Amino acid sequence: MGKMTAPKIQAMKQSEQKIAMVTAYDYPTAVLAFRSGADIILVGDSLGMVILGYKDTLKVTMADMIHHCKAVSRGTNGPLTVGDMPFMSYQVSTAQAVENAGRFIQEGGMDAVKLEGAGYAERVQAIVKSGIPVMGHLGLTPQSVKAFGGFKVQGKTLNAARKLLADAVLLEDAGVFSMVLEGIPAELAKMVTDAVHVPTIGIGAGAGCTGQVLVFHDLLAIPDTAPFQFVRTFAEAGSLMEKGLLDYVTAIRNGTFPESGHSSHLSEPVKKALEKEVVRKCM
Ligand code: KIV
């Protein structure tokens, strides 16, 4: 498909093409995401939950993100790669936001960055000005989980829906090339999609968005069935992996692994000569 770019992603909305985005966190997940033909691979700060085992994304650091972005960039060559700016990497100052966005490109090998909320629109503008494409993210933005009082659907009241629509326009004016809409009513997501020129990429936001994104481990049920209402399990990869590992441990214990073909072998003459020496030394 050639290299995907931020302008090409933007053009997909005009040509009414659906955008497919998936997360990846390391070399193997990047290779699999690349082979799926997805348009965008997001190195999400969701890695805090699905890879590092935290209960939310707030402890994820720039060091974590750069480490995982580097691995992903080695496993993919074609889709647009987006690095997720972690909590406190853009909130402190505009200078720090631009510097950290730059690290995603220079060290992490990403093509673009994503940051949450419209409260930092001037930082979005500064990052875009520095030449880095920015993806916005509105709705149930996980870095605000403490302010929301949990992972709760956003934009349900008239005022909240109005604010979200206004935020979408604010982000578009700040220069984002697309925006994620997470955990908002489907009707509102459709209205946002119609109100802005840039593509919207939904997660738990209905079918009216320009594209969709899911977390790699959720859609493949790794390690277990996905807990969220908005996730469809496309393959039971977790239970397949679990069965493979159980079979492996059982095979070691009952002596059926390894078999002869899993090792290299000495030639007969070398074996015989060696056997004599070993016997002699042991006598
Ligand atoms: O961190 C992440 O994976 C995300 C997506 C769910 C949009 O932000």
PDB file of C-alpha atoms and ligand atoms in Angstrom:
ATOM      1  CA  MET A   1       0.000   0.000   0.000  1.00  0.00           C
ATOM      2  CA  GLY A   2       3.049   2.331   0.231  1.00  0.00           C
ATOM      3  CA  LYS A   3       3.813   4.464   3.246  1.00  0.00           C
ATOM      4  CA  MET A   4       0.726   5.837   4.996  1.00  0.00           C
ATOM      5  CA  THR A   5       0.969   9.494   5.971  1.00  0.00           C
ATOM      6  CA  ALA A   6      -1.137  11.926   7.996  1.00  0.00           C
ATOM      7  CA  PRO A   7      -2.372  13.739   4.820  1.00  0.00           C
ATOM      8  CA  LYS A   8      -3.375  10.375   3.304  1.00  0.00           C
ATOM      9  CA  ILE A   9      -5.341   9.555   6.480  1.00  0.00           C
ATOM     10  CA  GLN A  10      -7.090  12.925   6.208  1.00  0.00           C
ATOM     11  CA  ALA A  11      -7.932  12.277   2.552  1.00  0.00           C
ATOM     12  CA  MET A  12      -9.588   8.970   3.486  1.00  0.00           C
ATOM     13  CA  LYS A  13     -12.496  10.882   5.002  1.00  0.00           C
ATOM     14  CA  GLN A  14     -13.096  12.800   1.783  1.00  0.00           C
ATOM     15  CA  SER A  15     -13.056   9.569  -0.236  1.00  0.00           C
ATOM     16  CA  GLU A  16     -15.378   7.906   2.332  1.00  0.00           C
ATOM     17  CA  GLN A  17     -12.929   5.121   3.147  1.00  0.00           C
ATOM     18  CA  LYS A  18     -13.099   3.541   6.603  1.00  0.00           C
ATOM     19  CA  ILE A  19      -9.879   3.899   8.610  1.00  0.00           C
ATOM     20  CA  ALA A  20      -8.658   0.793  10.469  1.00  0.00           C
ATOM     21  CA  MET A  21      -6.453   1.457  13.495  1.00  0.00           C
ATOM     22  CA  VAL A  22      -5.089  -1.032  16.024  1.00  0.00           C
ATOM     23  CA  THR A  23      -2.667  -0.753  18.906  1.00  0.00           C
ATOM     24  CA  ALA A  24       0.696  -2.542  19.098  1.00  0.00           C
ATOM     25  CA  TYR A  25       3.327  -2.469  21.808  1.00  0.00           C
ATOM     26  CA  ASP A  26       6.343  -4.528  20.748  1.00  0.00           C
ATOM     27  CA  TYR A  27       7.965  -6.255  17.768  1.00  0.00           C
ATOM     28  CA  PRO A  28       5.607  -9.281  17.447  1.00  0.00           C
ATOM     29  CA  THR A  29       2.388  -7.283  17.894  1.00  0.00           C
ATOM     30  CA  ALA A  30       3.703  -4.709  15.382  1.00  0.00           C
ATOM     31  CA  VAL A  31       4.467  -7.415  12.804  1.00  0.00           C
ATOM     32  CA  LEU A  32       0.962  -8.891  13.238  1.00  0.00           C
ATOM     33  CA  ALA A  33      -0.696  -5.457  13.090  1.00  0.00           C
ATOM     34  CA  PHE A  34       1.343  -4.600   9.966  1.00  0.00           C
ATOM     35  CA  ARG A  35       0.328  -7.865   8.270  1.00  0.00           C
ATOM     36  CA  SER A  36      -3.371  -7.128   9.014  1.00  0.00           C
ATOM     37  CA  GLY A  37      -3.215  -4.189   6.581  1.00  0.00           C
ATOM     38  CA  ALA A  38      -4.344  -1.679   9.238  1.00  0.00           C
ATOM     39  CA  ASP A  39      -3.896   1.961   8.179  1.00  0.00           C
ATOM     40  CA  ILE A  40      -2.650   3.197  11.561  1.00  0.00           C
ATOM     41  CA  ILE A  41      -0.717   1.494  14.348  1.00  0.00           C
ATOM     42  CA  LEU A  42      -1.031   3.253  17.686  1.00  0.00           C
ATOM     43  CA  VAL A  43       1.501   2.616  20.419  1.00  0.00           C
ATOM     44  CA  GLY A  44      -1.095   3.416  23.061  1.00  0.00           C
ATOM     45  CA  ASP A  45      -0.402   4.253  26.679  1.00  0.00           C
ATOM     46  CA  SER A  46      -2.925   1.441  27.210  1.00  0.00           C
ATOM     47  CA  LEU A  47       0.314  -0.555  27.369  1.00  0.00           C
ATOM     48  CA  GLY A  48       0.293   0.420  31.043  1.00  0.00           C
ATOM     49  CA  MET A  49      -2.732  -1.826  31.499  1.00  0.00           C
ATOM     50  CA  VAL A  50      -2.343  -4.604  28.907  1.00  0.00           C
ATOM     51  CA  ILE A  51       1.456  -4.982  29.016  1.00  0.00           C
ATOM     52  CA  LEU A  52       2.641  -3.628  32.365  1.00  0.00           C
ATOM     53  CA  GLY A  53      -0.352  -4.716  34.480  1.00  0.00           C
ATOM     54  CA  TYR A  54      -1.275  -1.327  35.986  1.00  0.00           C
ATOM     55  CA  LYS A  55      -4.951  -0.661  36.730  1.00  0.00           C
ATOM     56  CA  ASP A  56      -4.926   2.533  34.633  1.00  0.00           C
ATOM     57  CA  THR A  57      -2.562   4.453  32.320  1.00  0.00           C
ATOM     58  CA  LEU A  58      -1.367   7.085  34.797  1.00  0.00           C
ATOM     59  CA  LYS A  59       1.956   5.488  35.756  1.00  0.00           C
ATOM     60  CA  VAL A  60       3.181   5.140  32.170  1.00  0.00           C
ATOM     61  CA  THR A  61       6.327   7.227  31.576  1.00  0.00           C
ATOM     62  CA  MET A  62       8.081   8.709  28.549  1.00  0.00           C
ATOM     63  CA  ALA A  63      10.798   6.059  29.028  1.00  0.00           C
ATOM     64  CA  ASP A  64       8.160   3.275  28.825  1.00  0.00           C
ATOM     65  CA  MET A  65       6.645   4.803  25.698  1.00  0.00           C
ATOM     66  CA  ILE A  66       9.940   5.354  23.862  1.00  0.00           C
ATOM     67  CA  HIS A  67      11.098   1.811  24.683  1.00  0.00           C
ATOM     68  CA  HIS A  68       7.902   0.308  23.202  1.00  0.00           C
ATOM     69  CA  CYS A  69       7.766   2.702  20.226  1.00  0.00           C
ATOM     70  CA  LYS A  70      11.290   1.650  19.221  1.00  0.00           C
ATOM     71  CA  ALA A  71      10.272  -2.008  19.231  1.00  0.00           C
ATOM     72  CA  VAL A  72       7.095  -1.312  17.239  1.00  0.00           C
ATOM     73  CA  SER A  73       8.930   0.769  14.644  1.00  0.00           C
ATOM     74  CA  ARG A  74      11.226  -2.217  13.968  1.00  0.00           C
ATOM     75  CA  GLY A  75       8.218  -4.458  13.218  1.00  0.00           C
ATOM     76  CA  THR A  76       6.223  -2.308  10.810  1.00  0.00           C
ATOM     77  CA  ASN A  77       6.823  -0.519   7.563  1.00  0.00           C
ATOM     78  CA  GLY A  78       3.825   1.060   5.900  1.00  0.00           C
ATOM     79  CA  PRO A  79       1.036   1.997   8.317  1.00  0.00           C
ATOM     80  CA  LEU A  80       1.133   5.415   9.966  1.00  0.00           C
ATOM     81  CA  THR A  81       2.658   4.948  13.429  1.00  0.00           C
ATOM     82  CA  VAL A  82       1.332   7.101  16.253  1.00  0.00           C
ATOM     83  CA  GLY A  83       2.932   7.385  19.689  1.00  0.00           C
ATOM     84  CA  ASP A  84       0.663   8.154  22.617  1.00  0.00           C
ATOM     85  CA  MET A  85       1.964  10.972  24.821  1.00  0.00           C
ATOM     86  CA  PRO A  86       1.730   9.702  28.414  1.00  0.00           C
ATOM     87  CA  PHE A  87       0.288  11.469  31.447  1.00  0.00           C
ATOM     88  CA  MET A  88       2.426  14.492  32.456  1.00  0.00           C
ATOM     89  CA  SER A  89       4.452  14.529  29.243  1.00  0.00           C
ATOM     90  CA  TYR A  90       2.494  17.492  27.777  1.00  0.00           C
ATOM     91  CA  GLN A  91       0.583  18.934  30.760  1.00  0.00           C
ATOM     92  CA  VAL A  92       3.450  20.887  32.378  1.00  0.00           C
ATOM     93  CA  SER A  93       4.473  23.319  29.658  1.00  0.00           C
ATOM     94  CA  THR A  94       4.319  23.926  25.926  1.00  0.00           C
ATOM     95  CA  ALA A  95       8.107  23.629  25.656  1.00  0.00           C
ATOM     96  CA  GLN A  96       8.080  20.241  27.366  1.00  0.00           C
ATOM     97  CA  ALA A  97       5.165  19.072  25.202  1.00  0.00           C
ATOM     98  CA  VAL A  98       7.047  19.951  21.998  1.00  0.00           C
ATOM     99  CA  GLU A  99      10.281  18.394  23.302  1.00  0.00           C
ATOM    100  CA  ASN A 100       8.552  15.140  24.279  1.00  0.00           C
ATOM    101  CA  ALA A 101       6.632  14.993  20.989  1.00  0.00           C
ATOM    102  CA  GLY A 102       9.994  15.341  19.239  1.00  0.00           C
ATOM    103  CA  ARG A 103      11.380  12.365  21.183  1.00  0.00           C
ATOM    104  CA  PHE A 104       8.608  10.155  19.779  1.00  0.00           C
ATOM    105  CA  ILE A 105       9.828  11.009  16.273  1.00  0.00           C
ATOM    106  CA  GLN A 106      13.609  11.105  16.825  1.00  0.00           C
ATOM    107  CA  GLU A 107      14.028   8.261  19.335  1.00  0.00           C
ATOM    108  CA  GLY A 108      10.817   6.247  19.020  1.00  0.00           C
ATOM    109  CA  GLY A 109      10.678   6.232  15.210  1.00  0.00           C
ATOM    110  CA  MET A 110       6.994   7.293  15.166  1.00  0.00           C
ATOM    111  CA  ASP A 111       5.272   9.300  12.414  1.00  0.00           C
ATOM    112  CA  ALA A 112       2.874  11.225  14.681  1.00  0.00           C
ATOM    113  CA  VAL A 113       1.776  11.665  18.295  1.00  0.00           C
ATOM    114  CA  LYS A 114      -1.569  11.570  20.082  1.00  0.00           C
ATOM    115  CA  LEU A 115      -2.585  13.538  23.133  1.00  0.00           C
ATOM    116  CA  GLU A 116      -5.768  13.631  25.182  1.00  0.00           C
ATOM    117  CA  GLY A 117      -8.339  16.397  25.665  1.00  0.00           C
ATOM    118  CA  ALA A 118      -8.874  19.866  24.202  1.00  0.00           C
ATOM    119  CA  GLY A 119      -7.563  21.665  27.293  1.00  0.00           C
ATOM    120  CA  TYR A 120      -4.093  21.711  25.736  1.00  0.00           C
ATOM    121  CA  ALA A 121      -5.092  22.989  22.290  1.00  0.00           C
ATOM    122  CA  GLU A 122      -2.258  25.553  22.279  1.00  0.00           C
ATOM    123  CA  ARG A 123       0.212  22.690  22.867  1.00  0.00           C
ATOM    124  CA  VAL A 124      -1.310  20.776  19.970  1.00  0.00           C
ATOM    125  CA  GLN A 125      -0.790  23.899  17.861  1.00  0.00           C
ATOM    126  CA  ALA A 126       2.854  24.220  18.960  1.00  0.00           C
ATOM    127  CA  ILE A 127       3.594  20.545  18.226  1.00  0.00           C
ATOM    128  CA  VAL A 128       1.940  20.810  14.798  1.00  0.00           C
ATOM    129  CA  LYS A 129       3.956  23.999  14.171  1.00  0.00           C
ATOM    130  CA  SER A 130       7.146  22.045  14.843  1.00  0.00           C
ATOM    131  CA  GLY A 131       6.209  19.703  11.975  1.00  0.00           C
ATOM    132  CA  ILE A 132       4.800  16.774  13.938  1.00  0.00           C
ATOM    133  CA  PRO A 133       1.308  15.513  13.007  1.00  0.00           C
ATOM    134  CA  VAL A 134      -1.002  15.320  16.033  1.00  0.00           C
ATOM    135  CA  MET A 135      -4.005  13.063  16.598  1.00  0.00           C
ATOM    136  CA  GLY A 136      -6.522  14.366  19.160  1.00  0.00           C
ATOM    137  CA  HIS A 137      -8.488  12.268  21.643  1.00  0.00           C
ATOM    138  CA  LEU A 138     -11.842  13.245  23.195  1.00  0.00           C
ATOM    139  CA  GLY A 139     -14.525  11.633  25.353  1.00  0.00           C
ATOM    140  CA  LEU A 140     -13.528   8.977  27.870  1.00  0.00           C
ATOM    141  CA  THR A 141      -9.880  10.046  27.894  1.00  0.00           C
ATOM    142  CA  PRO A 142      -8.224   7.510  30.242  1.00  0.00           C
ATOM    143  CA  GLN A 143      -5.652   9.971  31.647  1.00  0.00           C
ATOM    144  CA  SER A 144      -8.606  11.833  33.249  1.00  0.00           C
ATOM    145  CA  VAL A 145      -9.983   8.687  34.908  1.00  0.00           C
ATOM    146  CA  LYS A 146      -9.579  10.175  38.387  1.00  0.00           C
ATOM    147  CA  ALA A 147     -11.411  13.375  37.390  1.00  0.00           C
ATOM    148  CA  PHE A 148     -14.210  11.284  35.804  1.00  0.00           C
ATOM    149  CA  GLY A 149     -14.475   9.067  38.901  1.00  0.00           C
ATOM    150  CA  GLY A 150     -13.885   5.895  36.862  1.00  0.00           C
ATOM    151  CA  PHE A 151     -14.027   4.655  33.269  1.00  0.00           C
ATOM    152  CA  LYS A 152     -17.450   6.190  32.526  1.00  0.00           C
ATOM    153  CA  VAL A 153     -19.123   7.070  29.229  1.00  0.00           C
ATOM    154  CA  GLN A 154     -18.806  10.838  28.568  1.00  0.00           C
ATOM    155  CA  GLY A 155     -20.972  13.368  26.719  1.00  0.00           C
ATOM    156  CA  LYS A 156     -24.363  12.020  27.820  1.00  0.00           C
ATOM    157  CA  THR A 157     -25.938  15.255  29.055  1.00  0.00           C
ATOM    158  CA  LEU A 158     -26.838  18.174  26.781  1.00  0.00           C
ATOM    159  CA  ASN A 159     -24.109  20.377  28.256  1.00  0.00           C
ATOM    160  CA  ALA A 160     -21.473  17.665  28.135  1.00  0.00           C
ATOM    161  CA  ALA A 161     -22.377  16.857  24.523  1.00  0.00           C
ATOM    162  CA  ARG A 162     -22.232  20.561  23.569  1.00  0.00           C
ATOM    163  CA  LYS A 163     -18.799  20.872  25.228  1.00  0.00           C
ATOM    164  CA  LEU A 164     -17.494  17.818  23.383  1.00  0.00           C
ATOM    165  CA  LEU A 165     -18.690  19.220  20.027  1.00  0.00           C
ATOM    166  CA  ALA A 166     -17.001  22.548  20.812  1.00  0.00           C
ATOM    167  CA  ASP A 167     -13.792  20.728  21.871  1.00  0.00           C
ATOM    168  CA  ALA A 168     -13.734  18.801  18.584  1.00  0.00           C
ATOM    169  CA  VAL A 169     -13.856  22.070  16.630  1.00  0.00           C
ATOM    170  CA  LEU A 170     -11.161  23.540  18.918  1.00  0.00           C
ATOM    171  CA  LEU A 171      -8.868  20.587  18.220  1.00  0.00           C
ATOM    172  CA  GLU A 172      -9.511  20.808  14.498  1.00  0.00           C
ATOM    173  CA  ASP A 173      -8.649  24.524  14.590  1.00  0.00           C
ATOM    174  CA  ALA A 174      -5.463  23.672  16.514  1.00  0.00           C
ATOM    175  CA  GLY A 175      -4.395  21.503  13.582  1.00  0.00           C
ATOM    176  CA  VAL A 176      -5.014  17.830  14.447  1.00  0.00           C
ATOM    177  CA  PHE A 177      -5.091  15.525  11.402  1.00  0.00           C
ATOM    178  CA  SER A 178      -7.640  13.199  13.040  1.00  0.00           C
ATOM    179  CA  MET A 179      -9.147  12.532  16.445  1.00  0.00           C
ATOM    180  CA  VAL A 180     -10.083   9.513  18.540  1.00  0.00           C
ATOM    181  CA  LEU A 181     -13.578   9.597  20.037  1.00  0.00           C
ATOM    182  CA  GLU A 182     -13.695   7.216  22.989  1.00  0.00           C
ATOM    183  CA  GLY A 183     -16.635   6.124  25.130  1.00  0.00           C
ATOM    184  CA  ILE A 184     -19.289   8.568  23.960  1.00  0.00           C
ATOM    185  CA  PRO A 185     -22.855   7.949  22.681  1.00  0.00           C
ATOM    186  CA  ALA A 186     -22.981   6.851  19.033  1.00  0.00           C
ATOM    187  CA  GLU A 187     -25.315   9.724  18.057  1.00  0.00           C
ATOM    188  CA  LEU A 188     -22.901  12.311  19.458  1.00  0.00           C
ATOM    189  CA  ALA A 189     -19.917  10.682  17.725  1.00  0.00           C
ATOM    190  CA  LYS A 190     -21.800  10.889  14.411  1.00  0.00           C
ATOM    191  CA  MET A 191     -22.568  14.583  15.029  1.00  0.00           C
ATOM    192  CA  VAL A 192     -18.889  15.287  15.775  1.00  0.00           C
ATOM    193  CA  THR A 193     -17.871  13.386  12.650  1.00  0.00           C
ATOM    194  CA  ASP A 194     -20.234  15.537  10.575  1.00  0.00           C
ATOM    195  CA  ALA A 195     -19.113  18.762  12.300  1.00  0.00           C
ATOM    196  CA  VAL A 196     -15.375  18.471  11.592  1.00  0.00           C
ATOM    197  CA  HIS A 197     -13.386  17.966   8.386  1.00  0.00           C
ATOM    198  CA  VAL A 198     -10.787  15.650   9.914  1.00  0.00           C
ATOM    199  CA  PRO A 199     -11.439  11.912  10.325  1.00  0.00           C
ATOM    200  CA  THR A 200     -12.789  10.615  13.623  1.00  0.00           C
ATOM    201  CA  ILE A 201     -11.673   7.242  14.911  1.00  0.00           C
ATOM    202  CA  GLY A 202     -14.091   5.647  17.328  1.00  0.00           C
ATOM    203  CA  ILE A 203     -13.697   3.261  20.222  1.00  0.00           C
ATOM    204  CA  GLY A 204     -16.965   2.607  21.990  1.00  0.00           C
ATOM    205  CA  ALA A 205     -18.451   5.470  19.952  1.00  0.00           C
ATOM    206  CA  GLY A 206     -20.606   3.668  17.367  1.00  0.00           C
ATOM    207  CA  ALA A 207     -20.389   3.074  13.645  1.00  0.00           C
ATOM    208  CA  GLY A 208     -20.758   6.693  12.535  1.00  0.00           C
ATOM    209  CA  CYS A 209     -17.061   7.515  12.910  1.00  0.00           C
ATOM    210  CA  THR A 210     -14.647   7.627   9.964  1.00  0.00           C
ATOM    211  CA  GLY A 211     -12.679   4.730  11.423  1.00  0.00           C
ATOM    212  CA  GLN A 212     -12.384   2.422  14.390  1.00  0.00           C
ATOM    213  CA  VAL A 213      -9.655   1.458  16.852  1.00  0.00           C
ATOM    214  CA  LEU A 214      -9.414  -1.373  19.361  1.00  0.00           C
ATOM    215  CA  VAL A 215      -6.677  -2.437  21.734  1.00  0.00           C
ATOM    216  CA  PHE A 216      -4.748  -5.415  20.299  1.00  0.00           C
ATOM    217  CA  HIS A 217      -5.111  -7.551  23.440  1.00  0.00           C
ATOM    218  CA  ASP A 218      -8.843  -6.778  23.789  1.00  0.00           C
ATOM    219  CA  LEU A 219      -9.849  -7.768  20.256  1.00  0.00           C
ATOM    220  CA  LEU A 220      -7.821 -10.987  20.489  1.00  0.00           C
ATOM    221  CA  ALA A 221      -8.891 -11.763  24.084  1.00  0.00           C
ATOM    222  CA  ILE A 222      -5.350 -11.911  25.488  1.00  0.00           C
ATOM    223  CA  PRO A 223      -5.201 -13.171  28.180  1.00  0.00           C
ATOM    224  CA  ASP A 224      -8.991 -13.563  28.609  1.00  0.00           C
ATOM    225  CA  THR A 225     -12.302 -12.457  27.165  1.00  0.00           C
ATOM    226  CA  ALA A 226     -12.460  -8.664  26.821  1.00  0.00           C
ATOM    227  CA  PRO A 227     -14.372  -7.041  29.690  1.00  0.00           C
ATOM    228  CA  PHE A 228     -15.681  -3.965  27.834  1.00  0.00           C
ATOM    229  CA  GLN A 229     -19.099  -3.657  26.146  1.00  0.00           C
ATOM    230  CA  PHE A 230     -17.579  -1.982  23.060  1.00  0.00           C
ATOM    231  CA  VAL A 231     -15.098  -4.753  22.313  1.00  0.00           C
ATOM    232  CA  ARG A 232     -15.782  -7.600  19.904  1.00  0.00           C
ATOM    233  CA  THR A 233     -13.568 -10.652  20.326  1.00  0.00           C
ATOM    234  CA  PHE A 234     -12.261 -11.403  16.832  1.00  0.00           C
ATOM    235  CA  ALA A 235     -10.187 -14.413  17.910  1.00  0.00           C
ATOM    236  CA  GLU A 236      -9.747 -16.328  21.153  1.00  0.00           C
ATOM    237  CA  ALA A 237      -5.965 -15.988  20.928  1.00  0.00           C
ATOM    238  CA  GLY A 238      -5.543 -15.898  24.713  1.00  0.00           C
ATOM    239  CA  SER A 239      -7.128 -19.307  25.280  1.00  0.00           C
ATOM    240  CA  LEU A 240      -5.186 -20.725  22.311  1.00  0.00           C
ATOM    241  CA  MET A 241      -1.917 -19.447  23.845  1.00  0.00           C
ATOM    242  CA  GLU A 242      -2.905 -20.763  27.272  1.00  0.00           C
ATOM    243  CA  LYS A 243      -3.645 -24.228  25.847  1.00  0.00           C
ATOM    244  CA  GLY A 244      -0.328 -24.242  23.978  1.00  0.00           C
ATOM    245  CA  LEU A 245       1.549 -23.410  27.180  1.00  0.00           C
ATOM    246  CA  LEU A 246      -0.319 -26.047  29.216  1.00  0.00           C
ATOM    247  CA  ASP A 247       0.458 -28.661  26.542  1.00  0.00           C
ATOM    248  CA  TYR A 248       4.142 -27.608  26.594  1.00  0.00           C
ATOM    249  CA  VAL A 249       4.446 -27.981  30.374  1.00  0.00           C
ATOM    250  CA  THR A 250       2.625 -31.342  30.254  1.00  0.00           C
ATOM    251  CA  ALA A 251       4.889 -32.595  27.451  1.00  0.00           C
ATOM    252  CA  ILE A 252       8.027 -31.768  29.475  1.00  0.00           C
ATOM    253  CA  ARG A 253       6.643 -33.529  32.512  1.00  0.00           C
ATOM    254  CA  ASN A 254       5.543 -36.678  30.676  1.00  0.00           C
ATOM    255  CA  GLY A 255       8.732 -36.844  28.577  1.00  0.00           C
ATOM    256  CA  THR A 256       7.115 -36.384  25.141  1.00  0.00           C
ATOM    257  CA  PHE A 257       9.107 -33.175  24.531  1.00  0.00           C
ATOM    258  CA  PRO A 258      11.768 -32.883  23.192  1.00  0.00           C
ATOM    259  CA  GLU A 259      11.697 -35.654  20.575  1.00  0.00           C
ATOM    260  CA  SER A 260      14.761 -36.795  18.638  1.00  0.00           C
ATOM    261  CA  GLY A 261      14.078 -34.335  15.801  1.00  0.00           C
ATOM    262  CA  HIS A 262      14.238 -31.338  18.159  1.00  0.00           C
ATOM    263  CA  SER A 263      18.027 -31.790  18.731  1.00  0.00           C
ATOM    264  CA  SER A 264      21.149 -32.063  16.623  1.00  0.00           C
ATOM    265  CA  HIS A 265      23.065 -35.369  16.859  1.00  0.00           C
ATOM    266  CA  LEU A 266      26.665 -36.556  16.855  1.00  0.00           C
ATOM    267  CA  SER A 267      27.881 -38.644  13.902  1.00  0.00           C
ATOM    268  CA  GLU A 268      28.336 -42.346  14.726  1.00  0.00           C
ATOM    269  CA  PRO A 269      32.195 -42.246  14.686  1.00  0.00           C
ATOM    270  CA  VAL A 270      32.370 -39.180  16.939  1.00  0.00           C
ATOM    271  CA  LYS A 271      29.778 -40.682  19.243  1.00  0.00           C
ATOM    272  CA  LYS A 272      31.629 -44.024  19.518  1.00  0.00           C
ATOM    273  CA  ALA A 273      35.002 -42.375  20.145  1.00  0.00           C
ATOM    274  CA  LEU A 274      33.525 -40.142  22.756  1.00  0.00           C
ATOM    275  CA  GLU A 275      31.680 -42.961  24.470  1.00  0.00           C
ATOM    276  CA  LYS A 276      34.981 -44.855  24.890  1.00  0.00           C
ATOM    277  CA  GLU A 277      36.657 -41.797  26.434  1.00  0.00           C
ATOM    278  CA  VAL A 278      33.778 -41.138  28.764  1.00  0.00           C
ATOM    279  CA  VAL A 279      33.706 -44.781  29.887  1.00  0.00           C
ATOM    280  CA  ARG A 280      37.489 -44.761  30.446  1.00  0.00           C
ATOM    281  CA  LYS A 281      37.352 -41.567  32.537  1.00  0.00           C
ATOM    282  CA  CYS A 282      34.515 -42.949  34.601  1.00  0.00           C
ATOM    283  CA  MET A 283      36.317 -46.213  35.394  1.00  0.00           C
TER     284      MET A 283
HETATM  285  O1  KIV B   1      -3.951   4.049  24.715  1.00  0.00           O
HETATM  286  C1  KIV B   1      -4.667   3.606  23.806  1.00  0.00           C
HETATM  287  O2  KIV B   1      -4.559   2.449  23.377  1.00  0.00           O
HETATM  288  C2  KIV B   1      -5.656   4.508  23.234  1.00  0.00           C
HETATM  289  C3  KIV B   1      -6.676   3.930  22.330  1.00  0.00           C
HETATM  290  C4  KIV B   1      -7.628   3.081  23.058  1.00  0.00           C
HETATM  291  C5  KIV B   1      -7.352   4.970  21.522  1.00  0.00           C
HETATM  292  O3  KIV B   1      -5.632   5.662  23.522  1.00  0.00           O
END
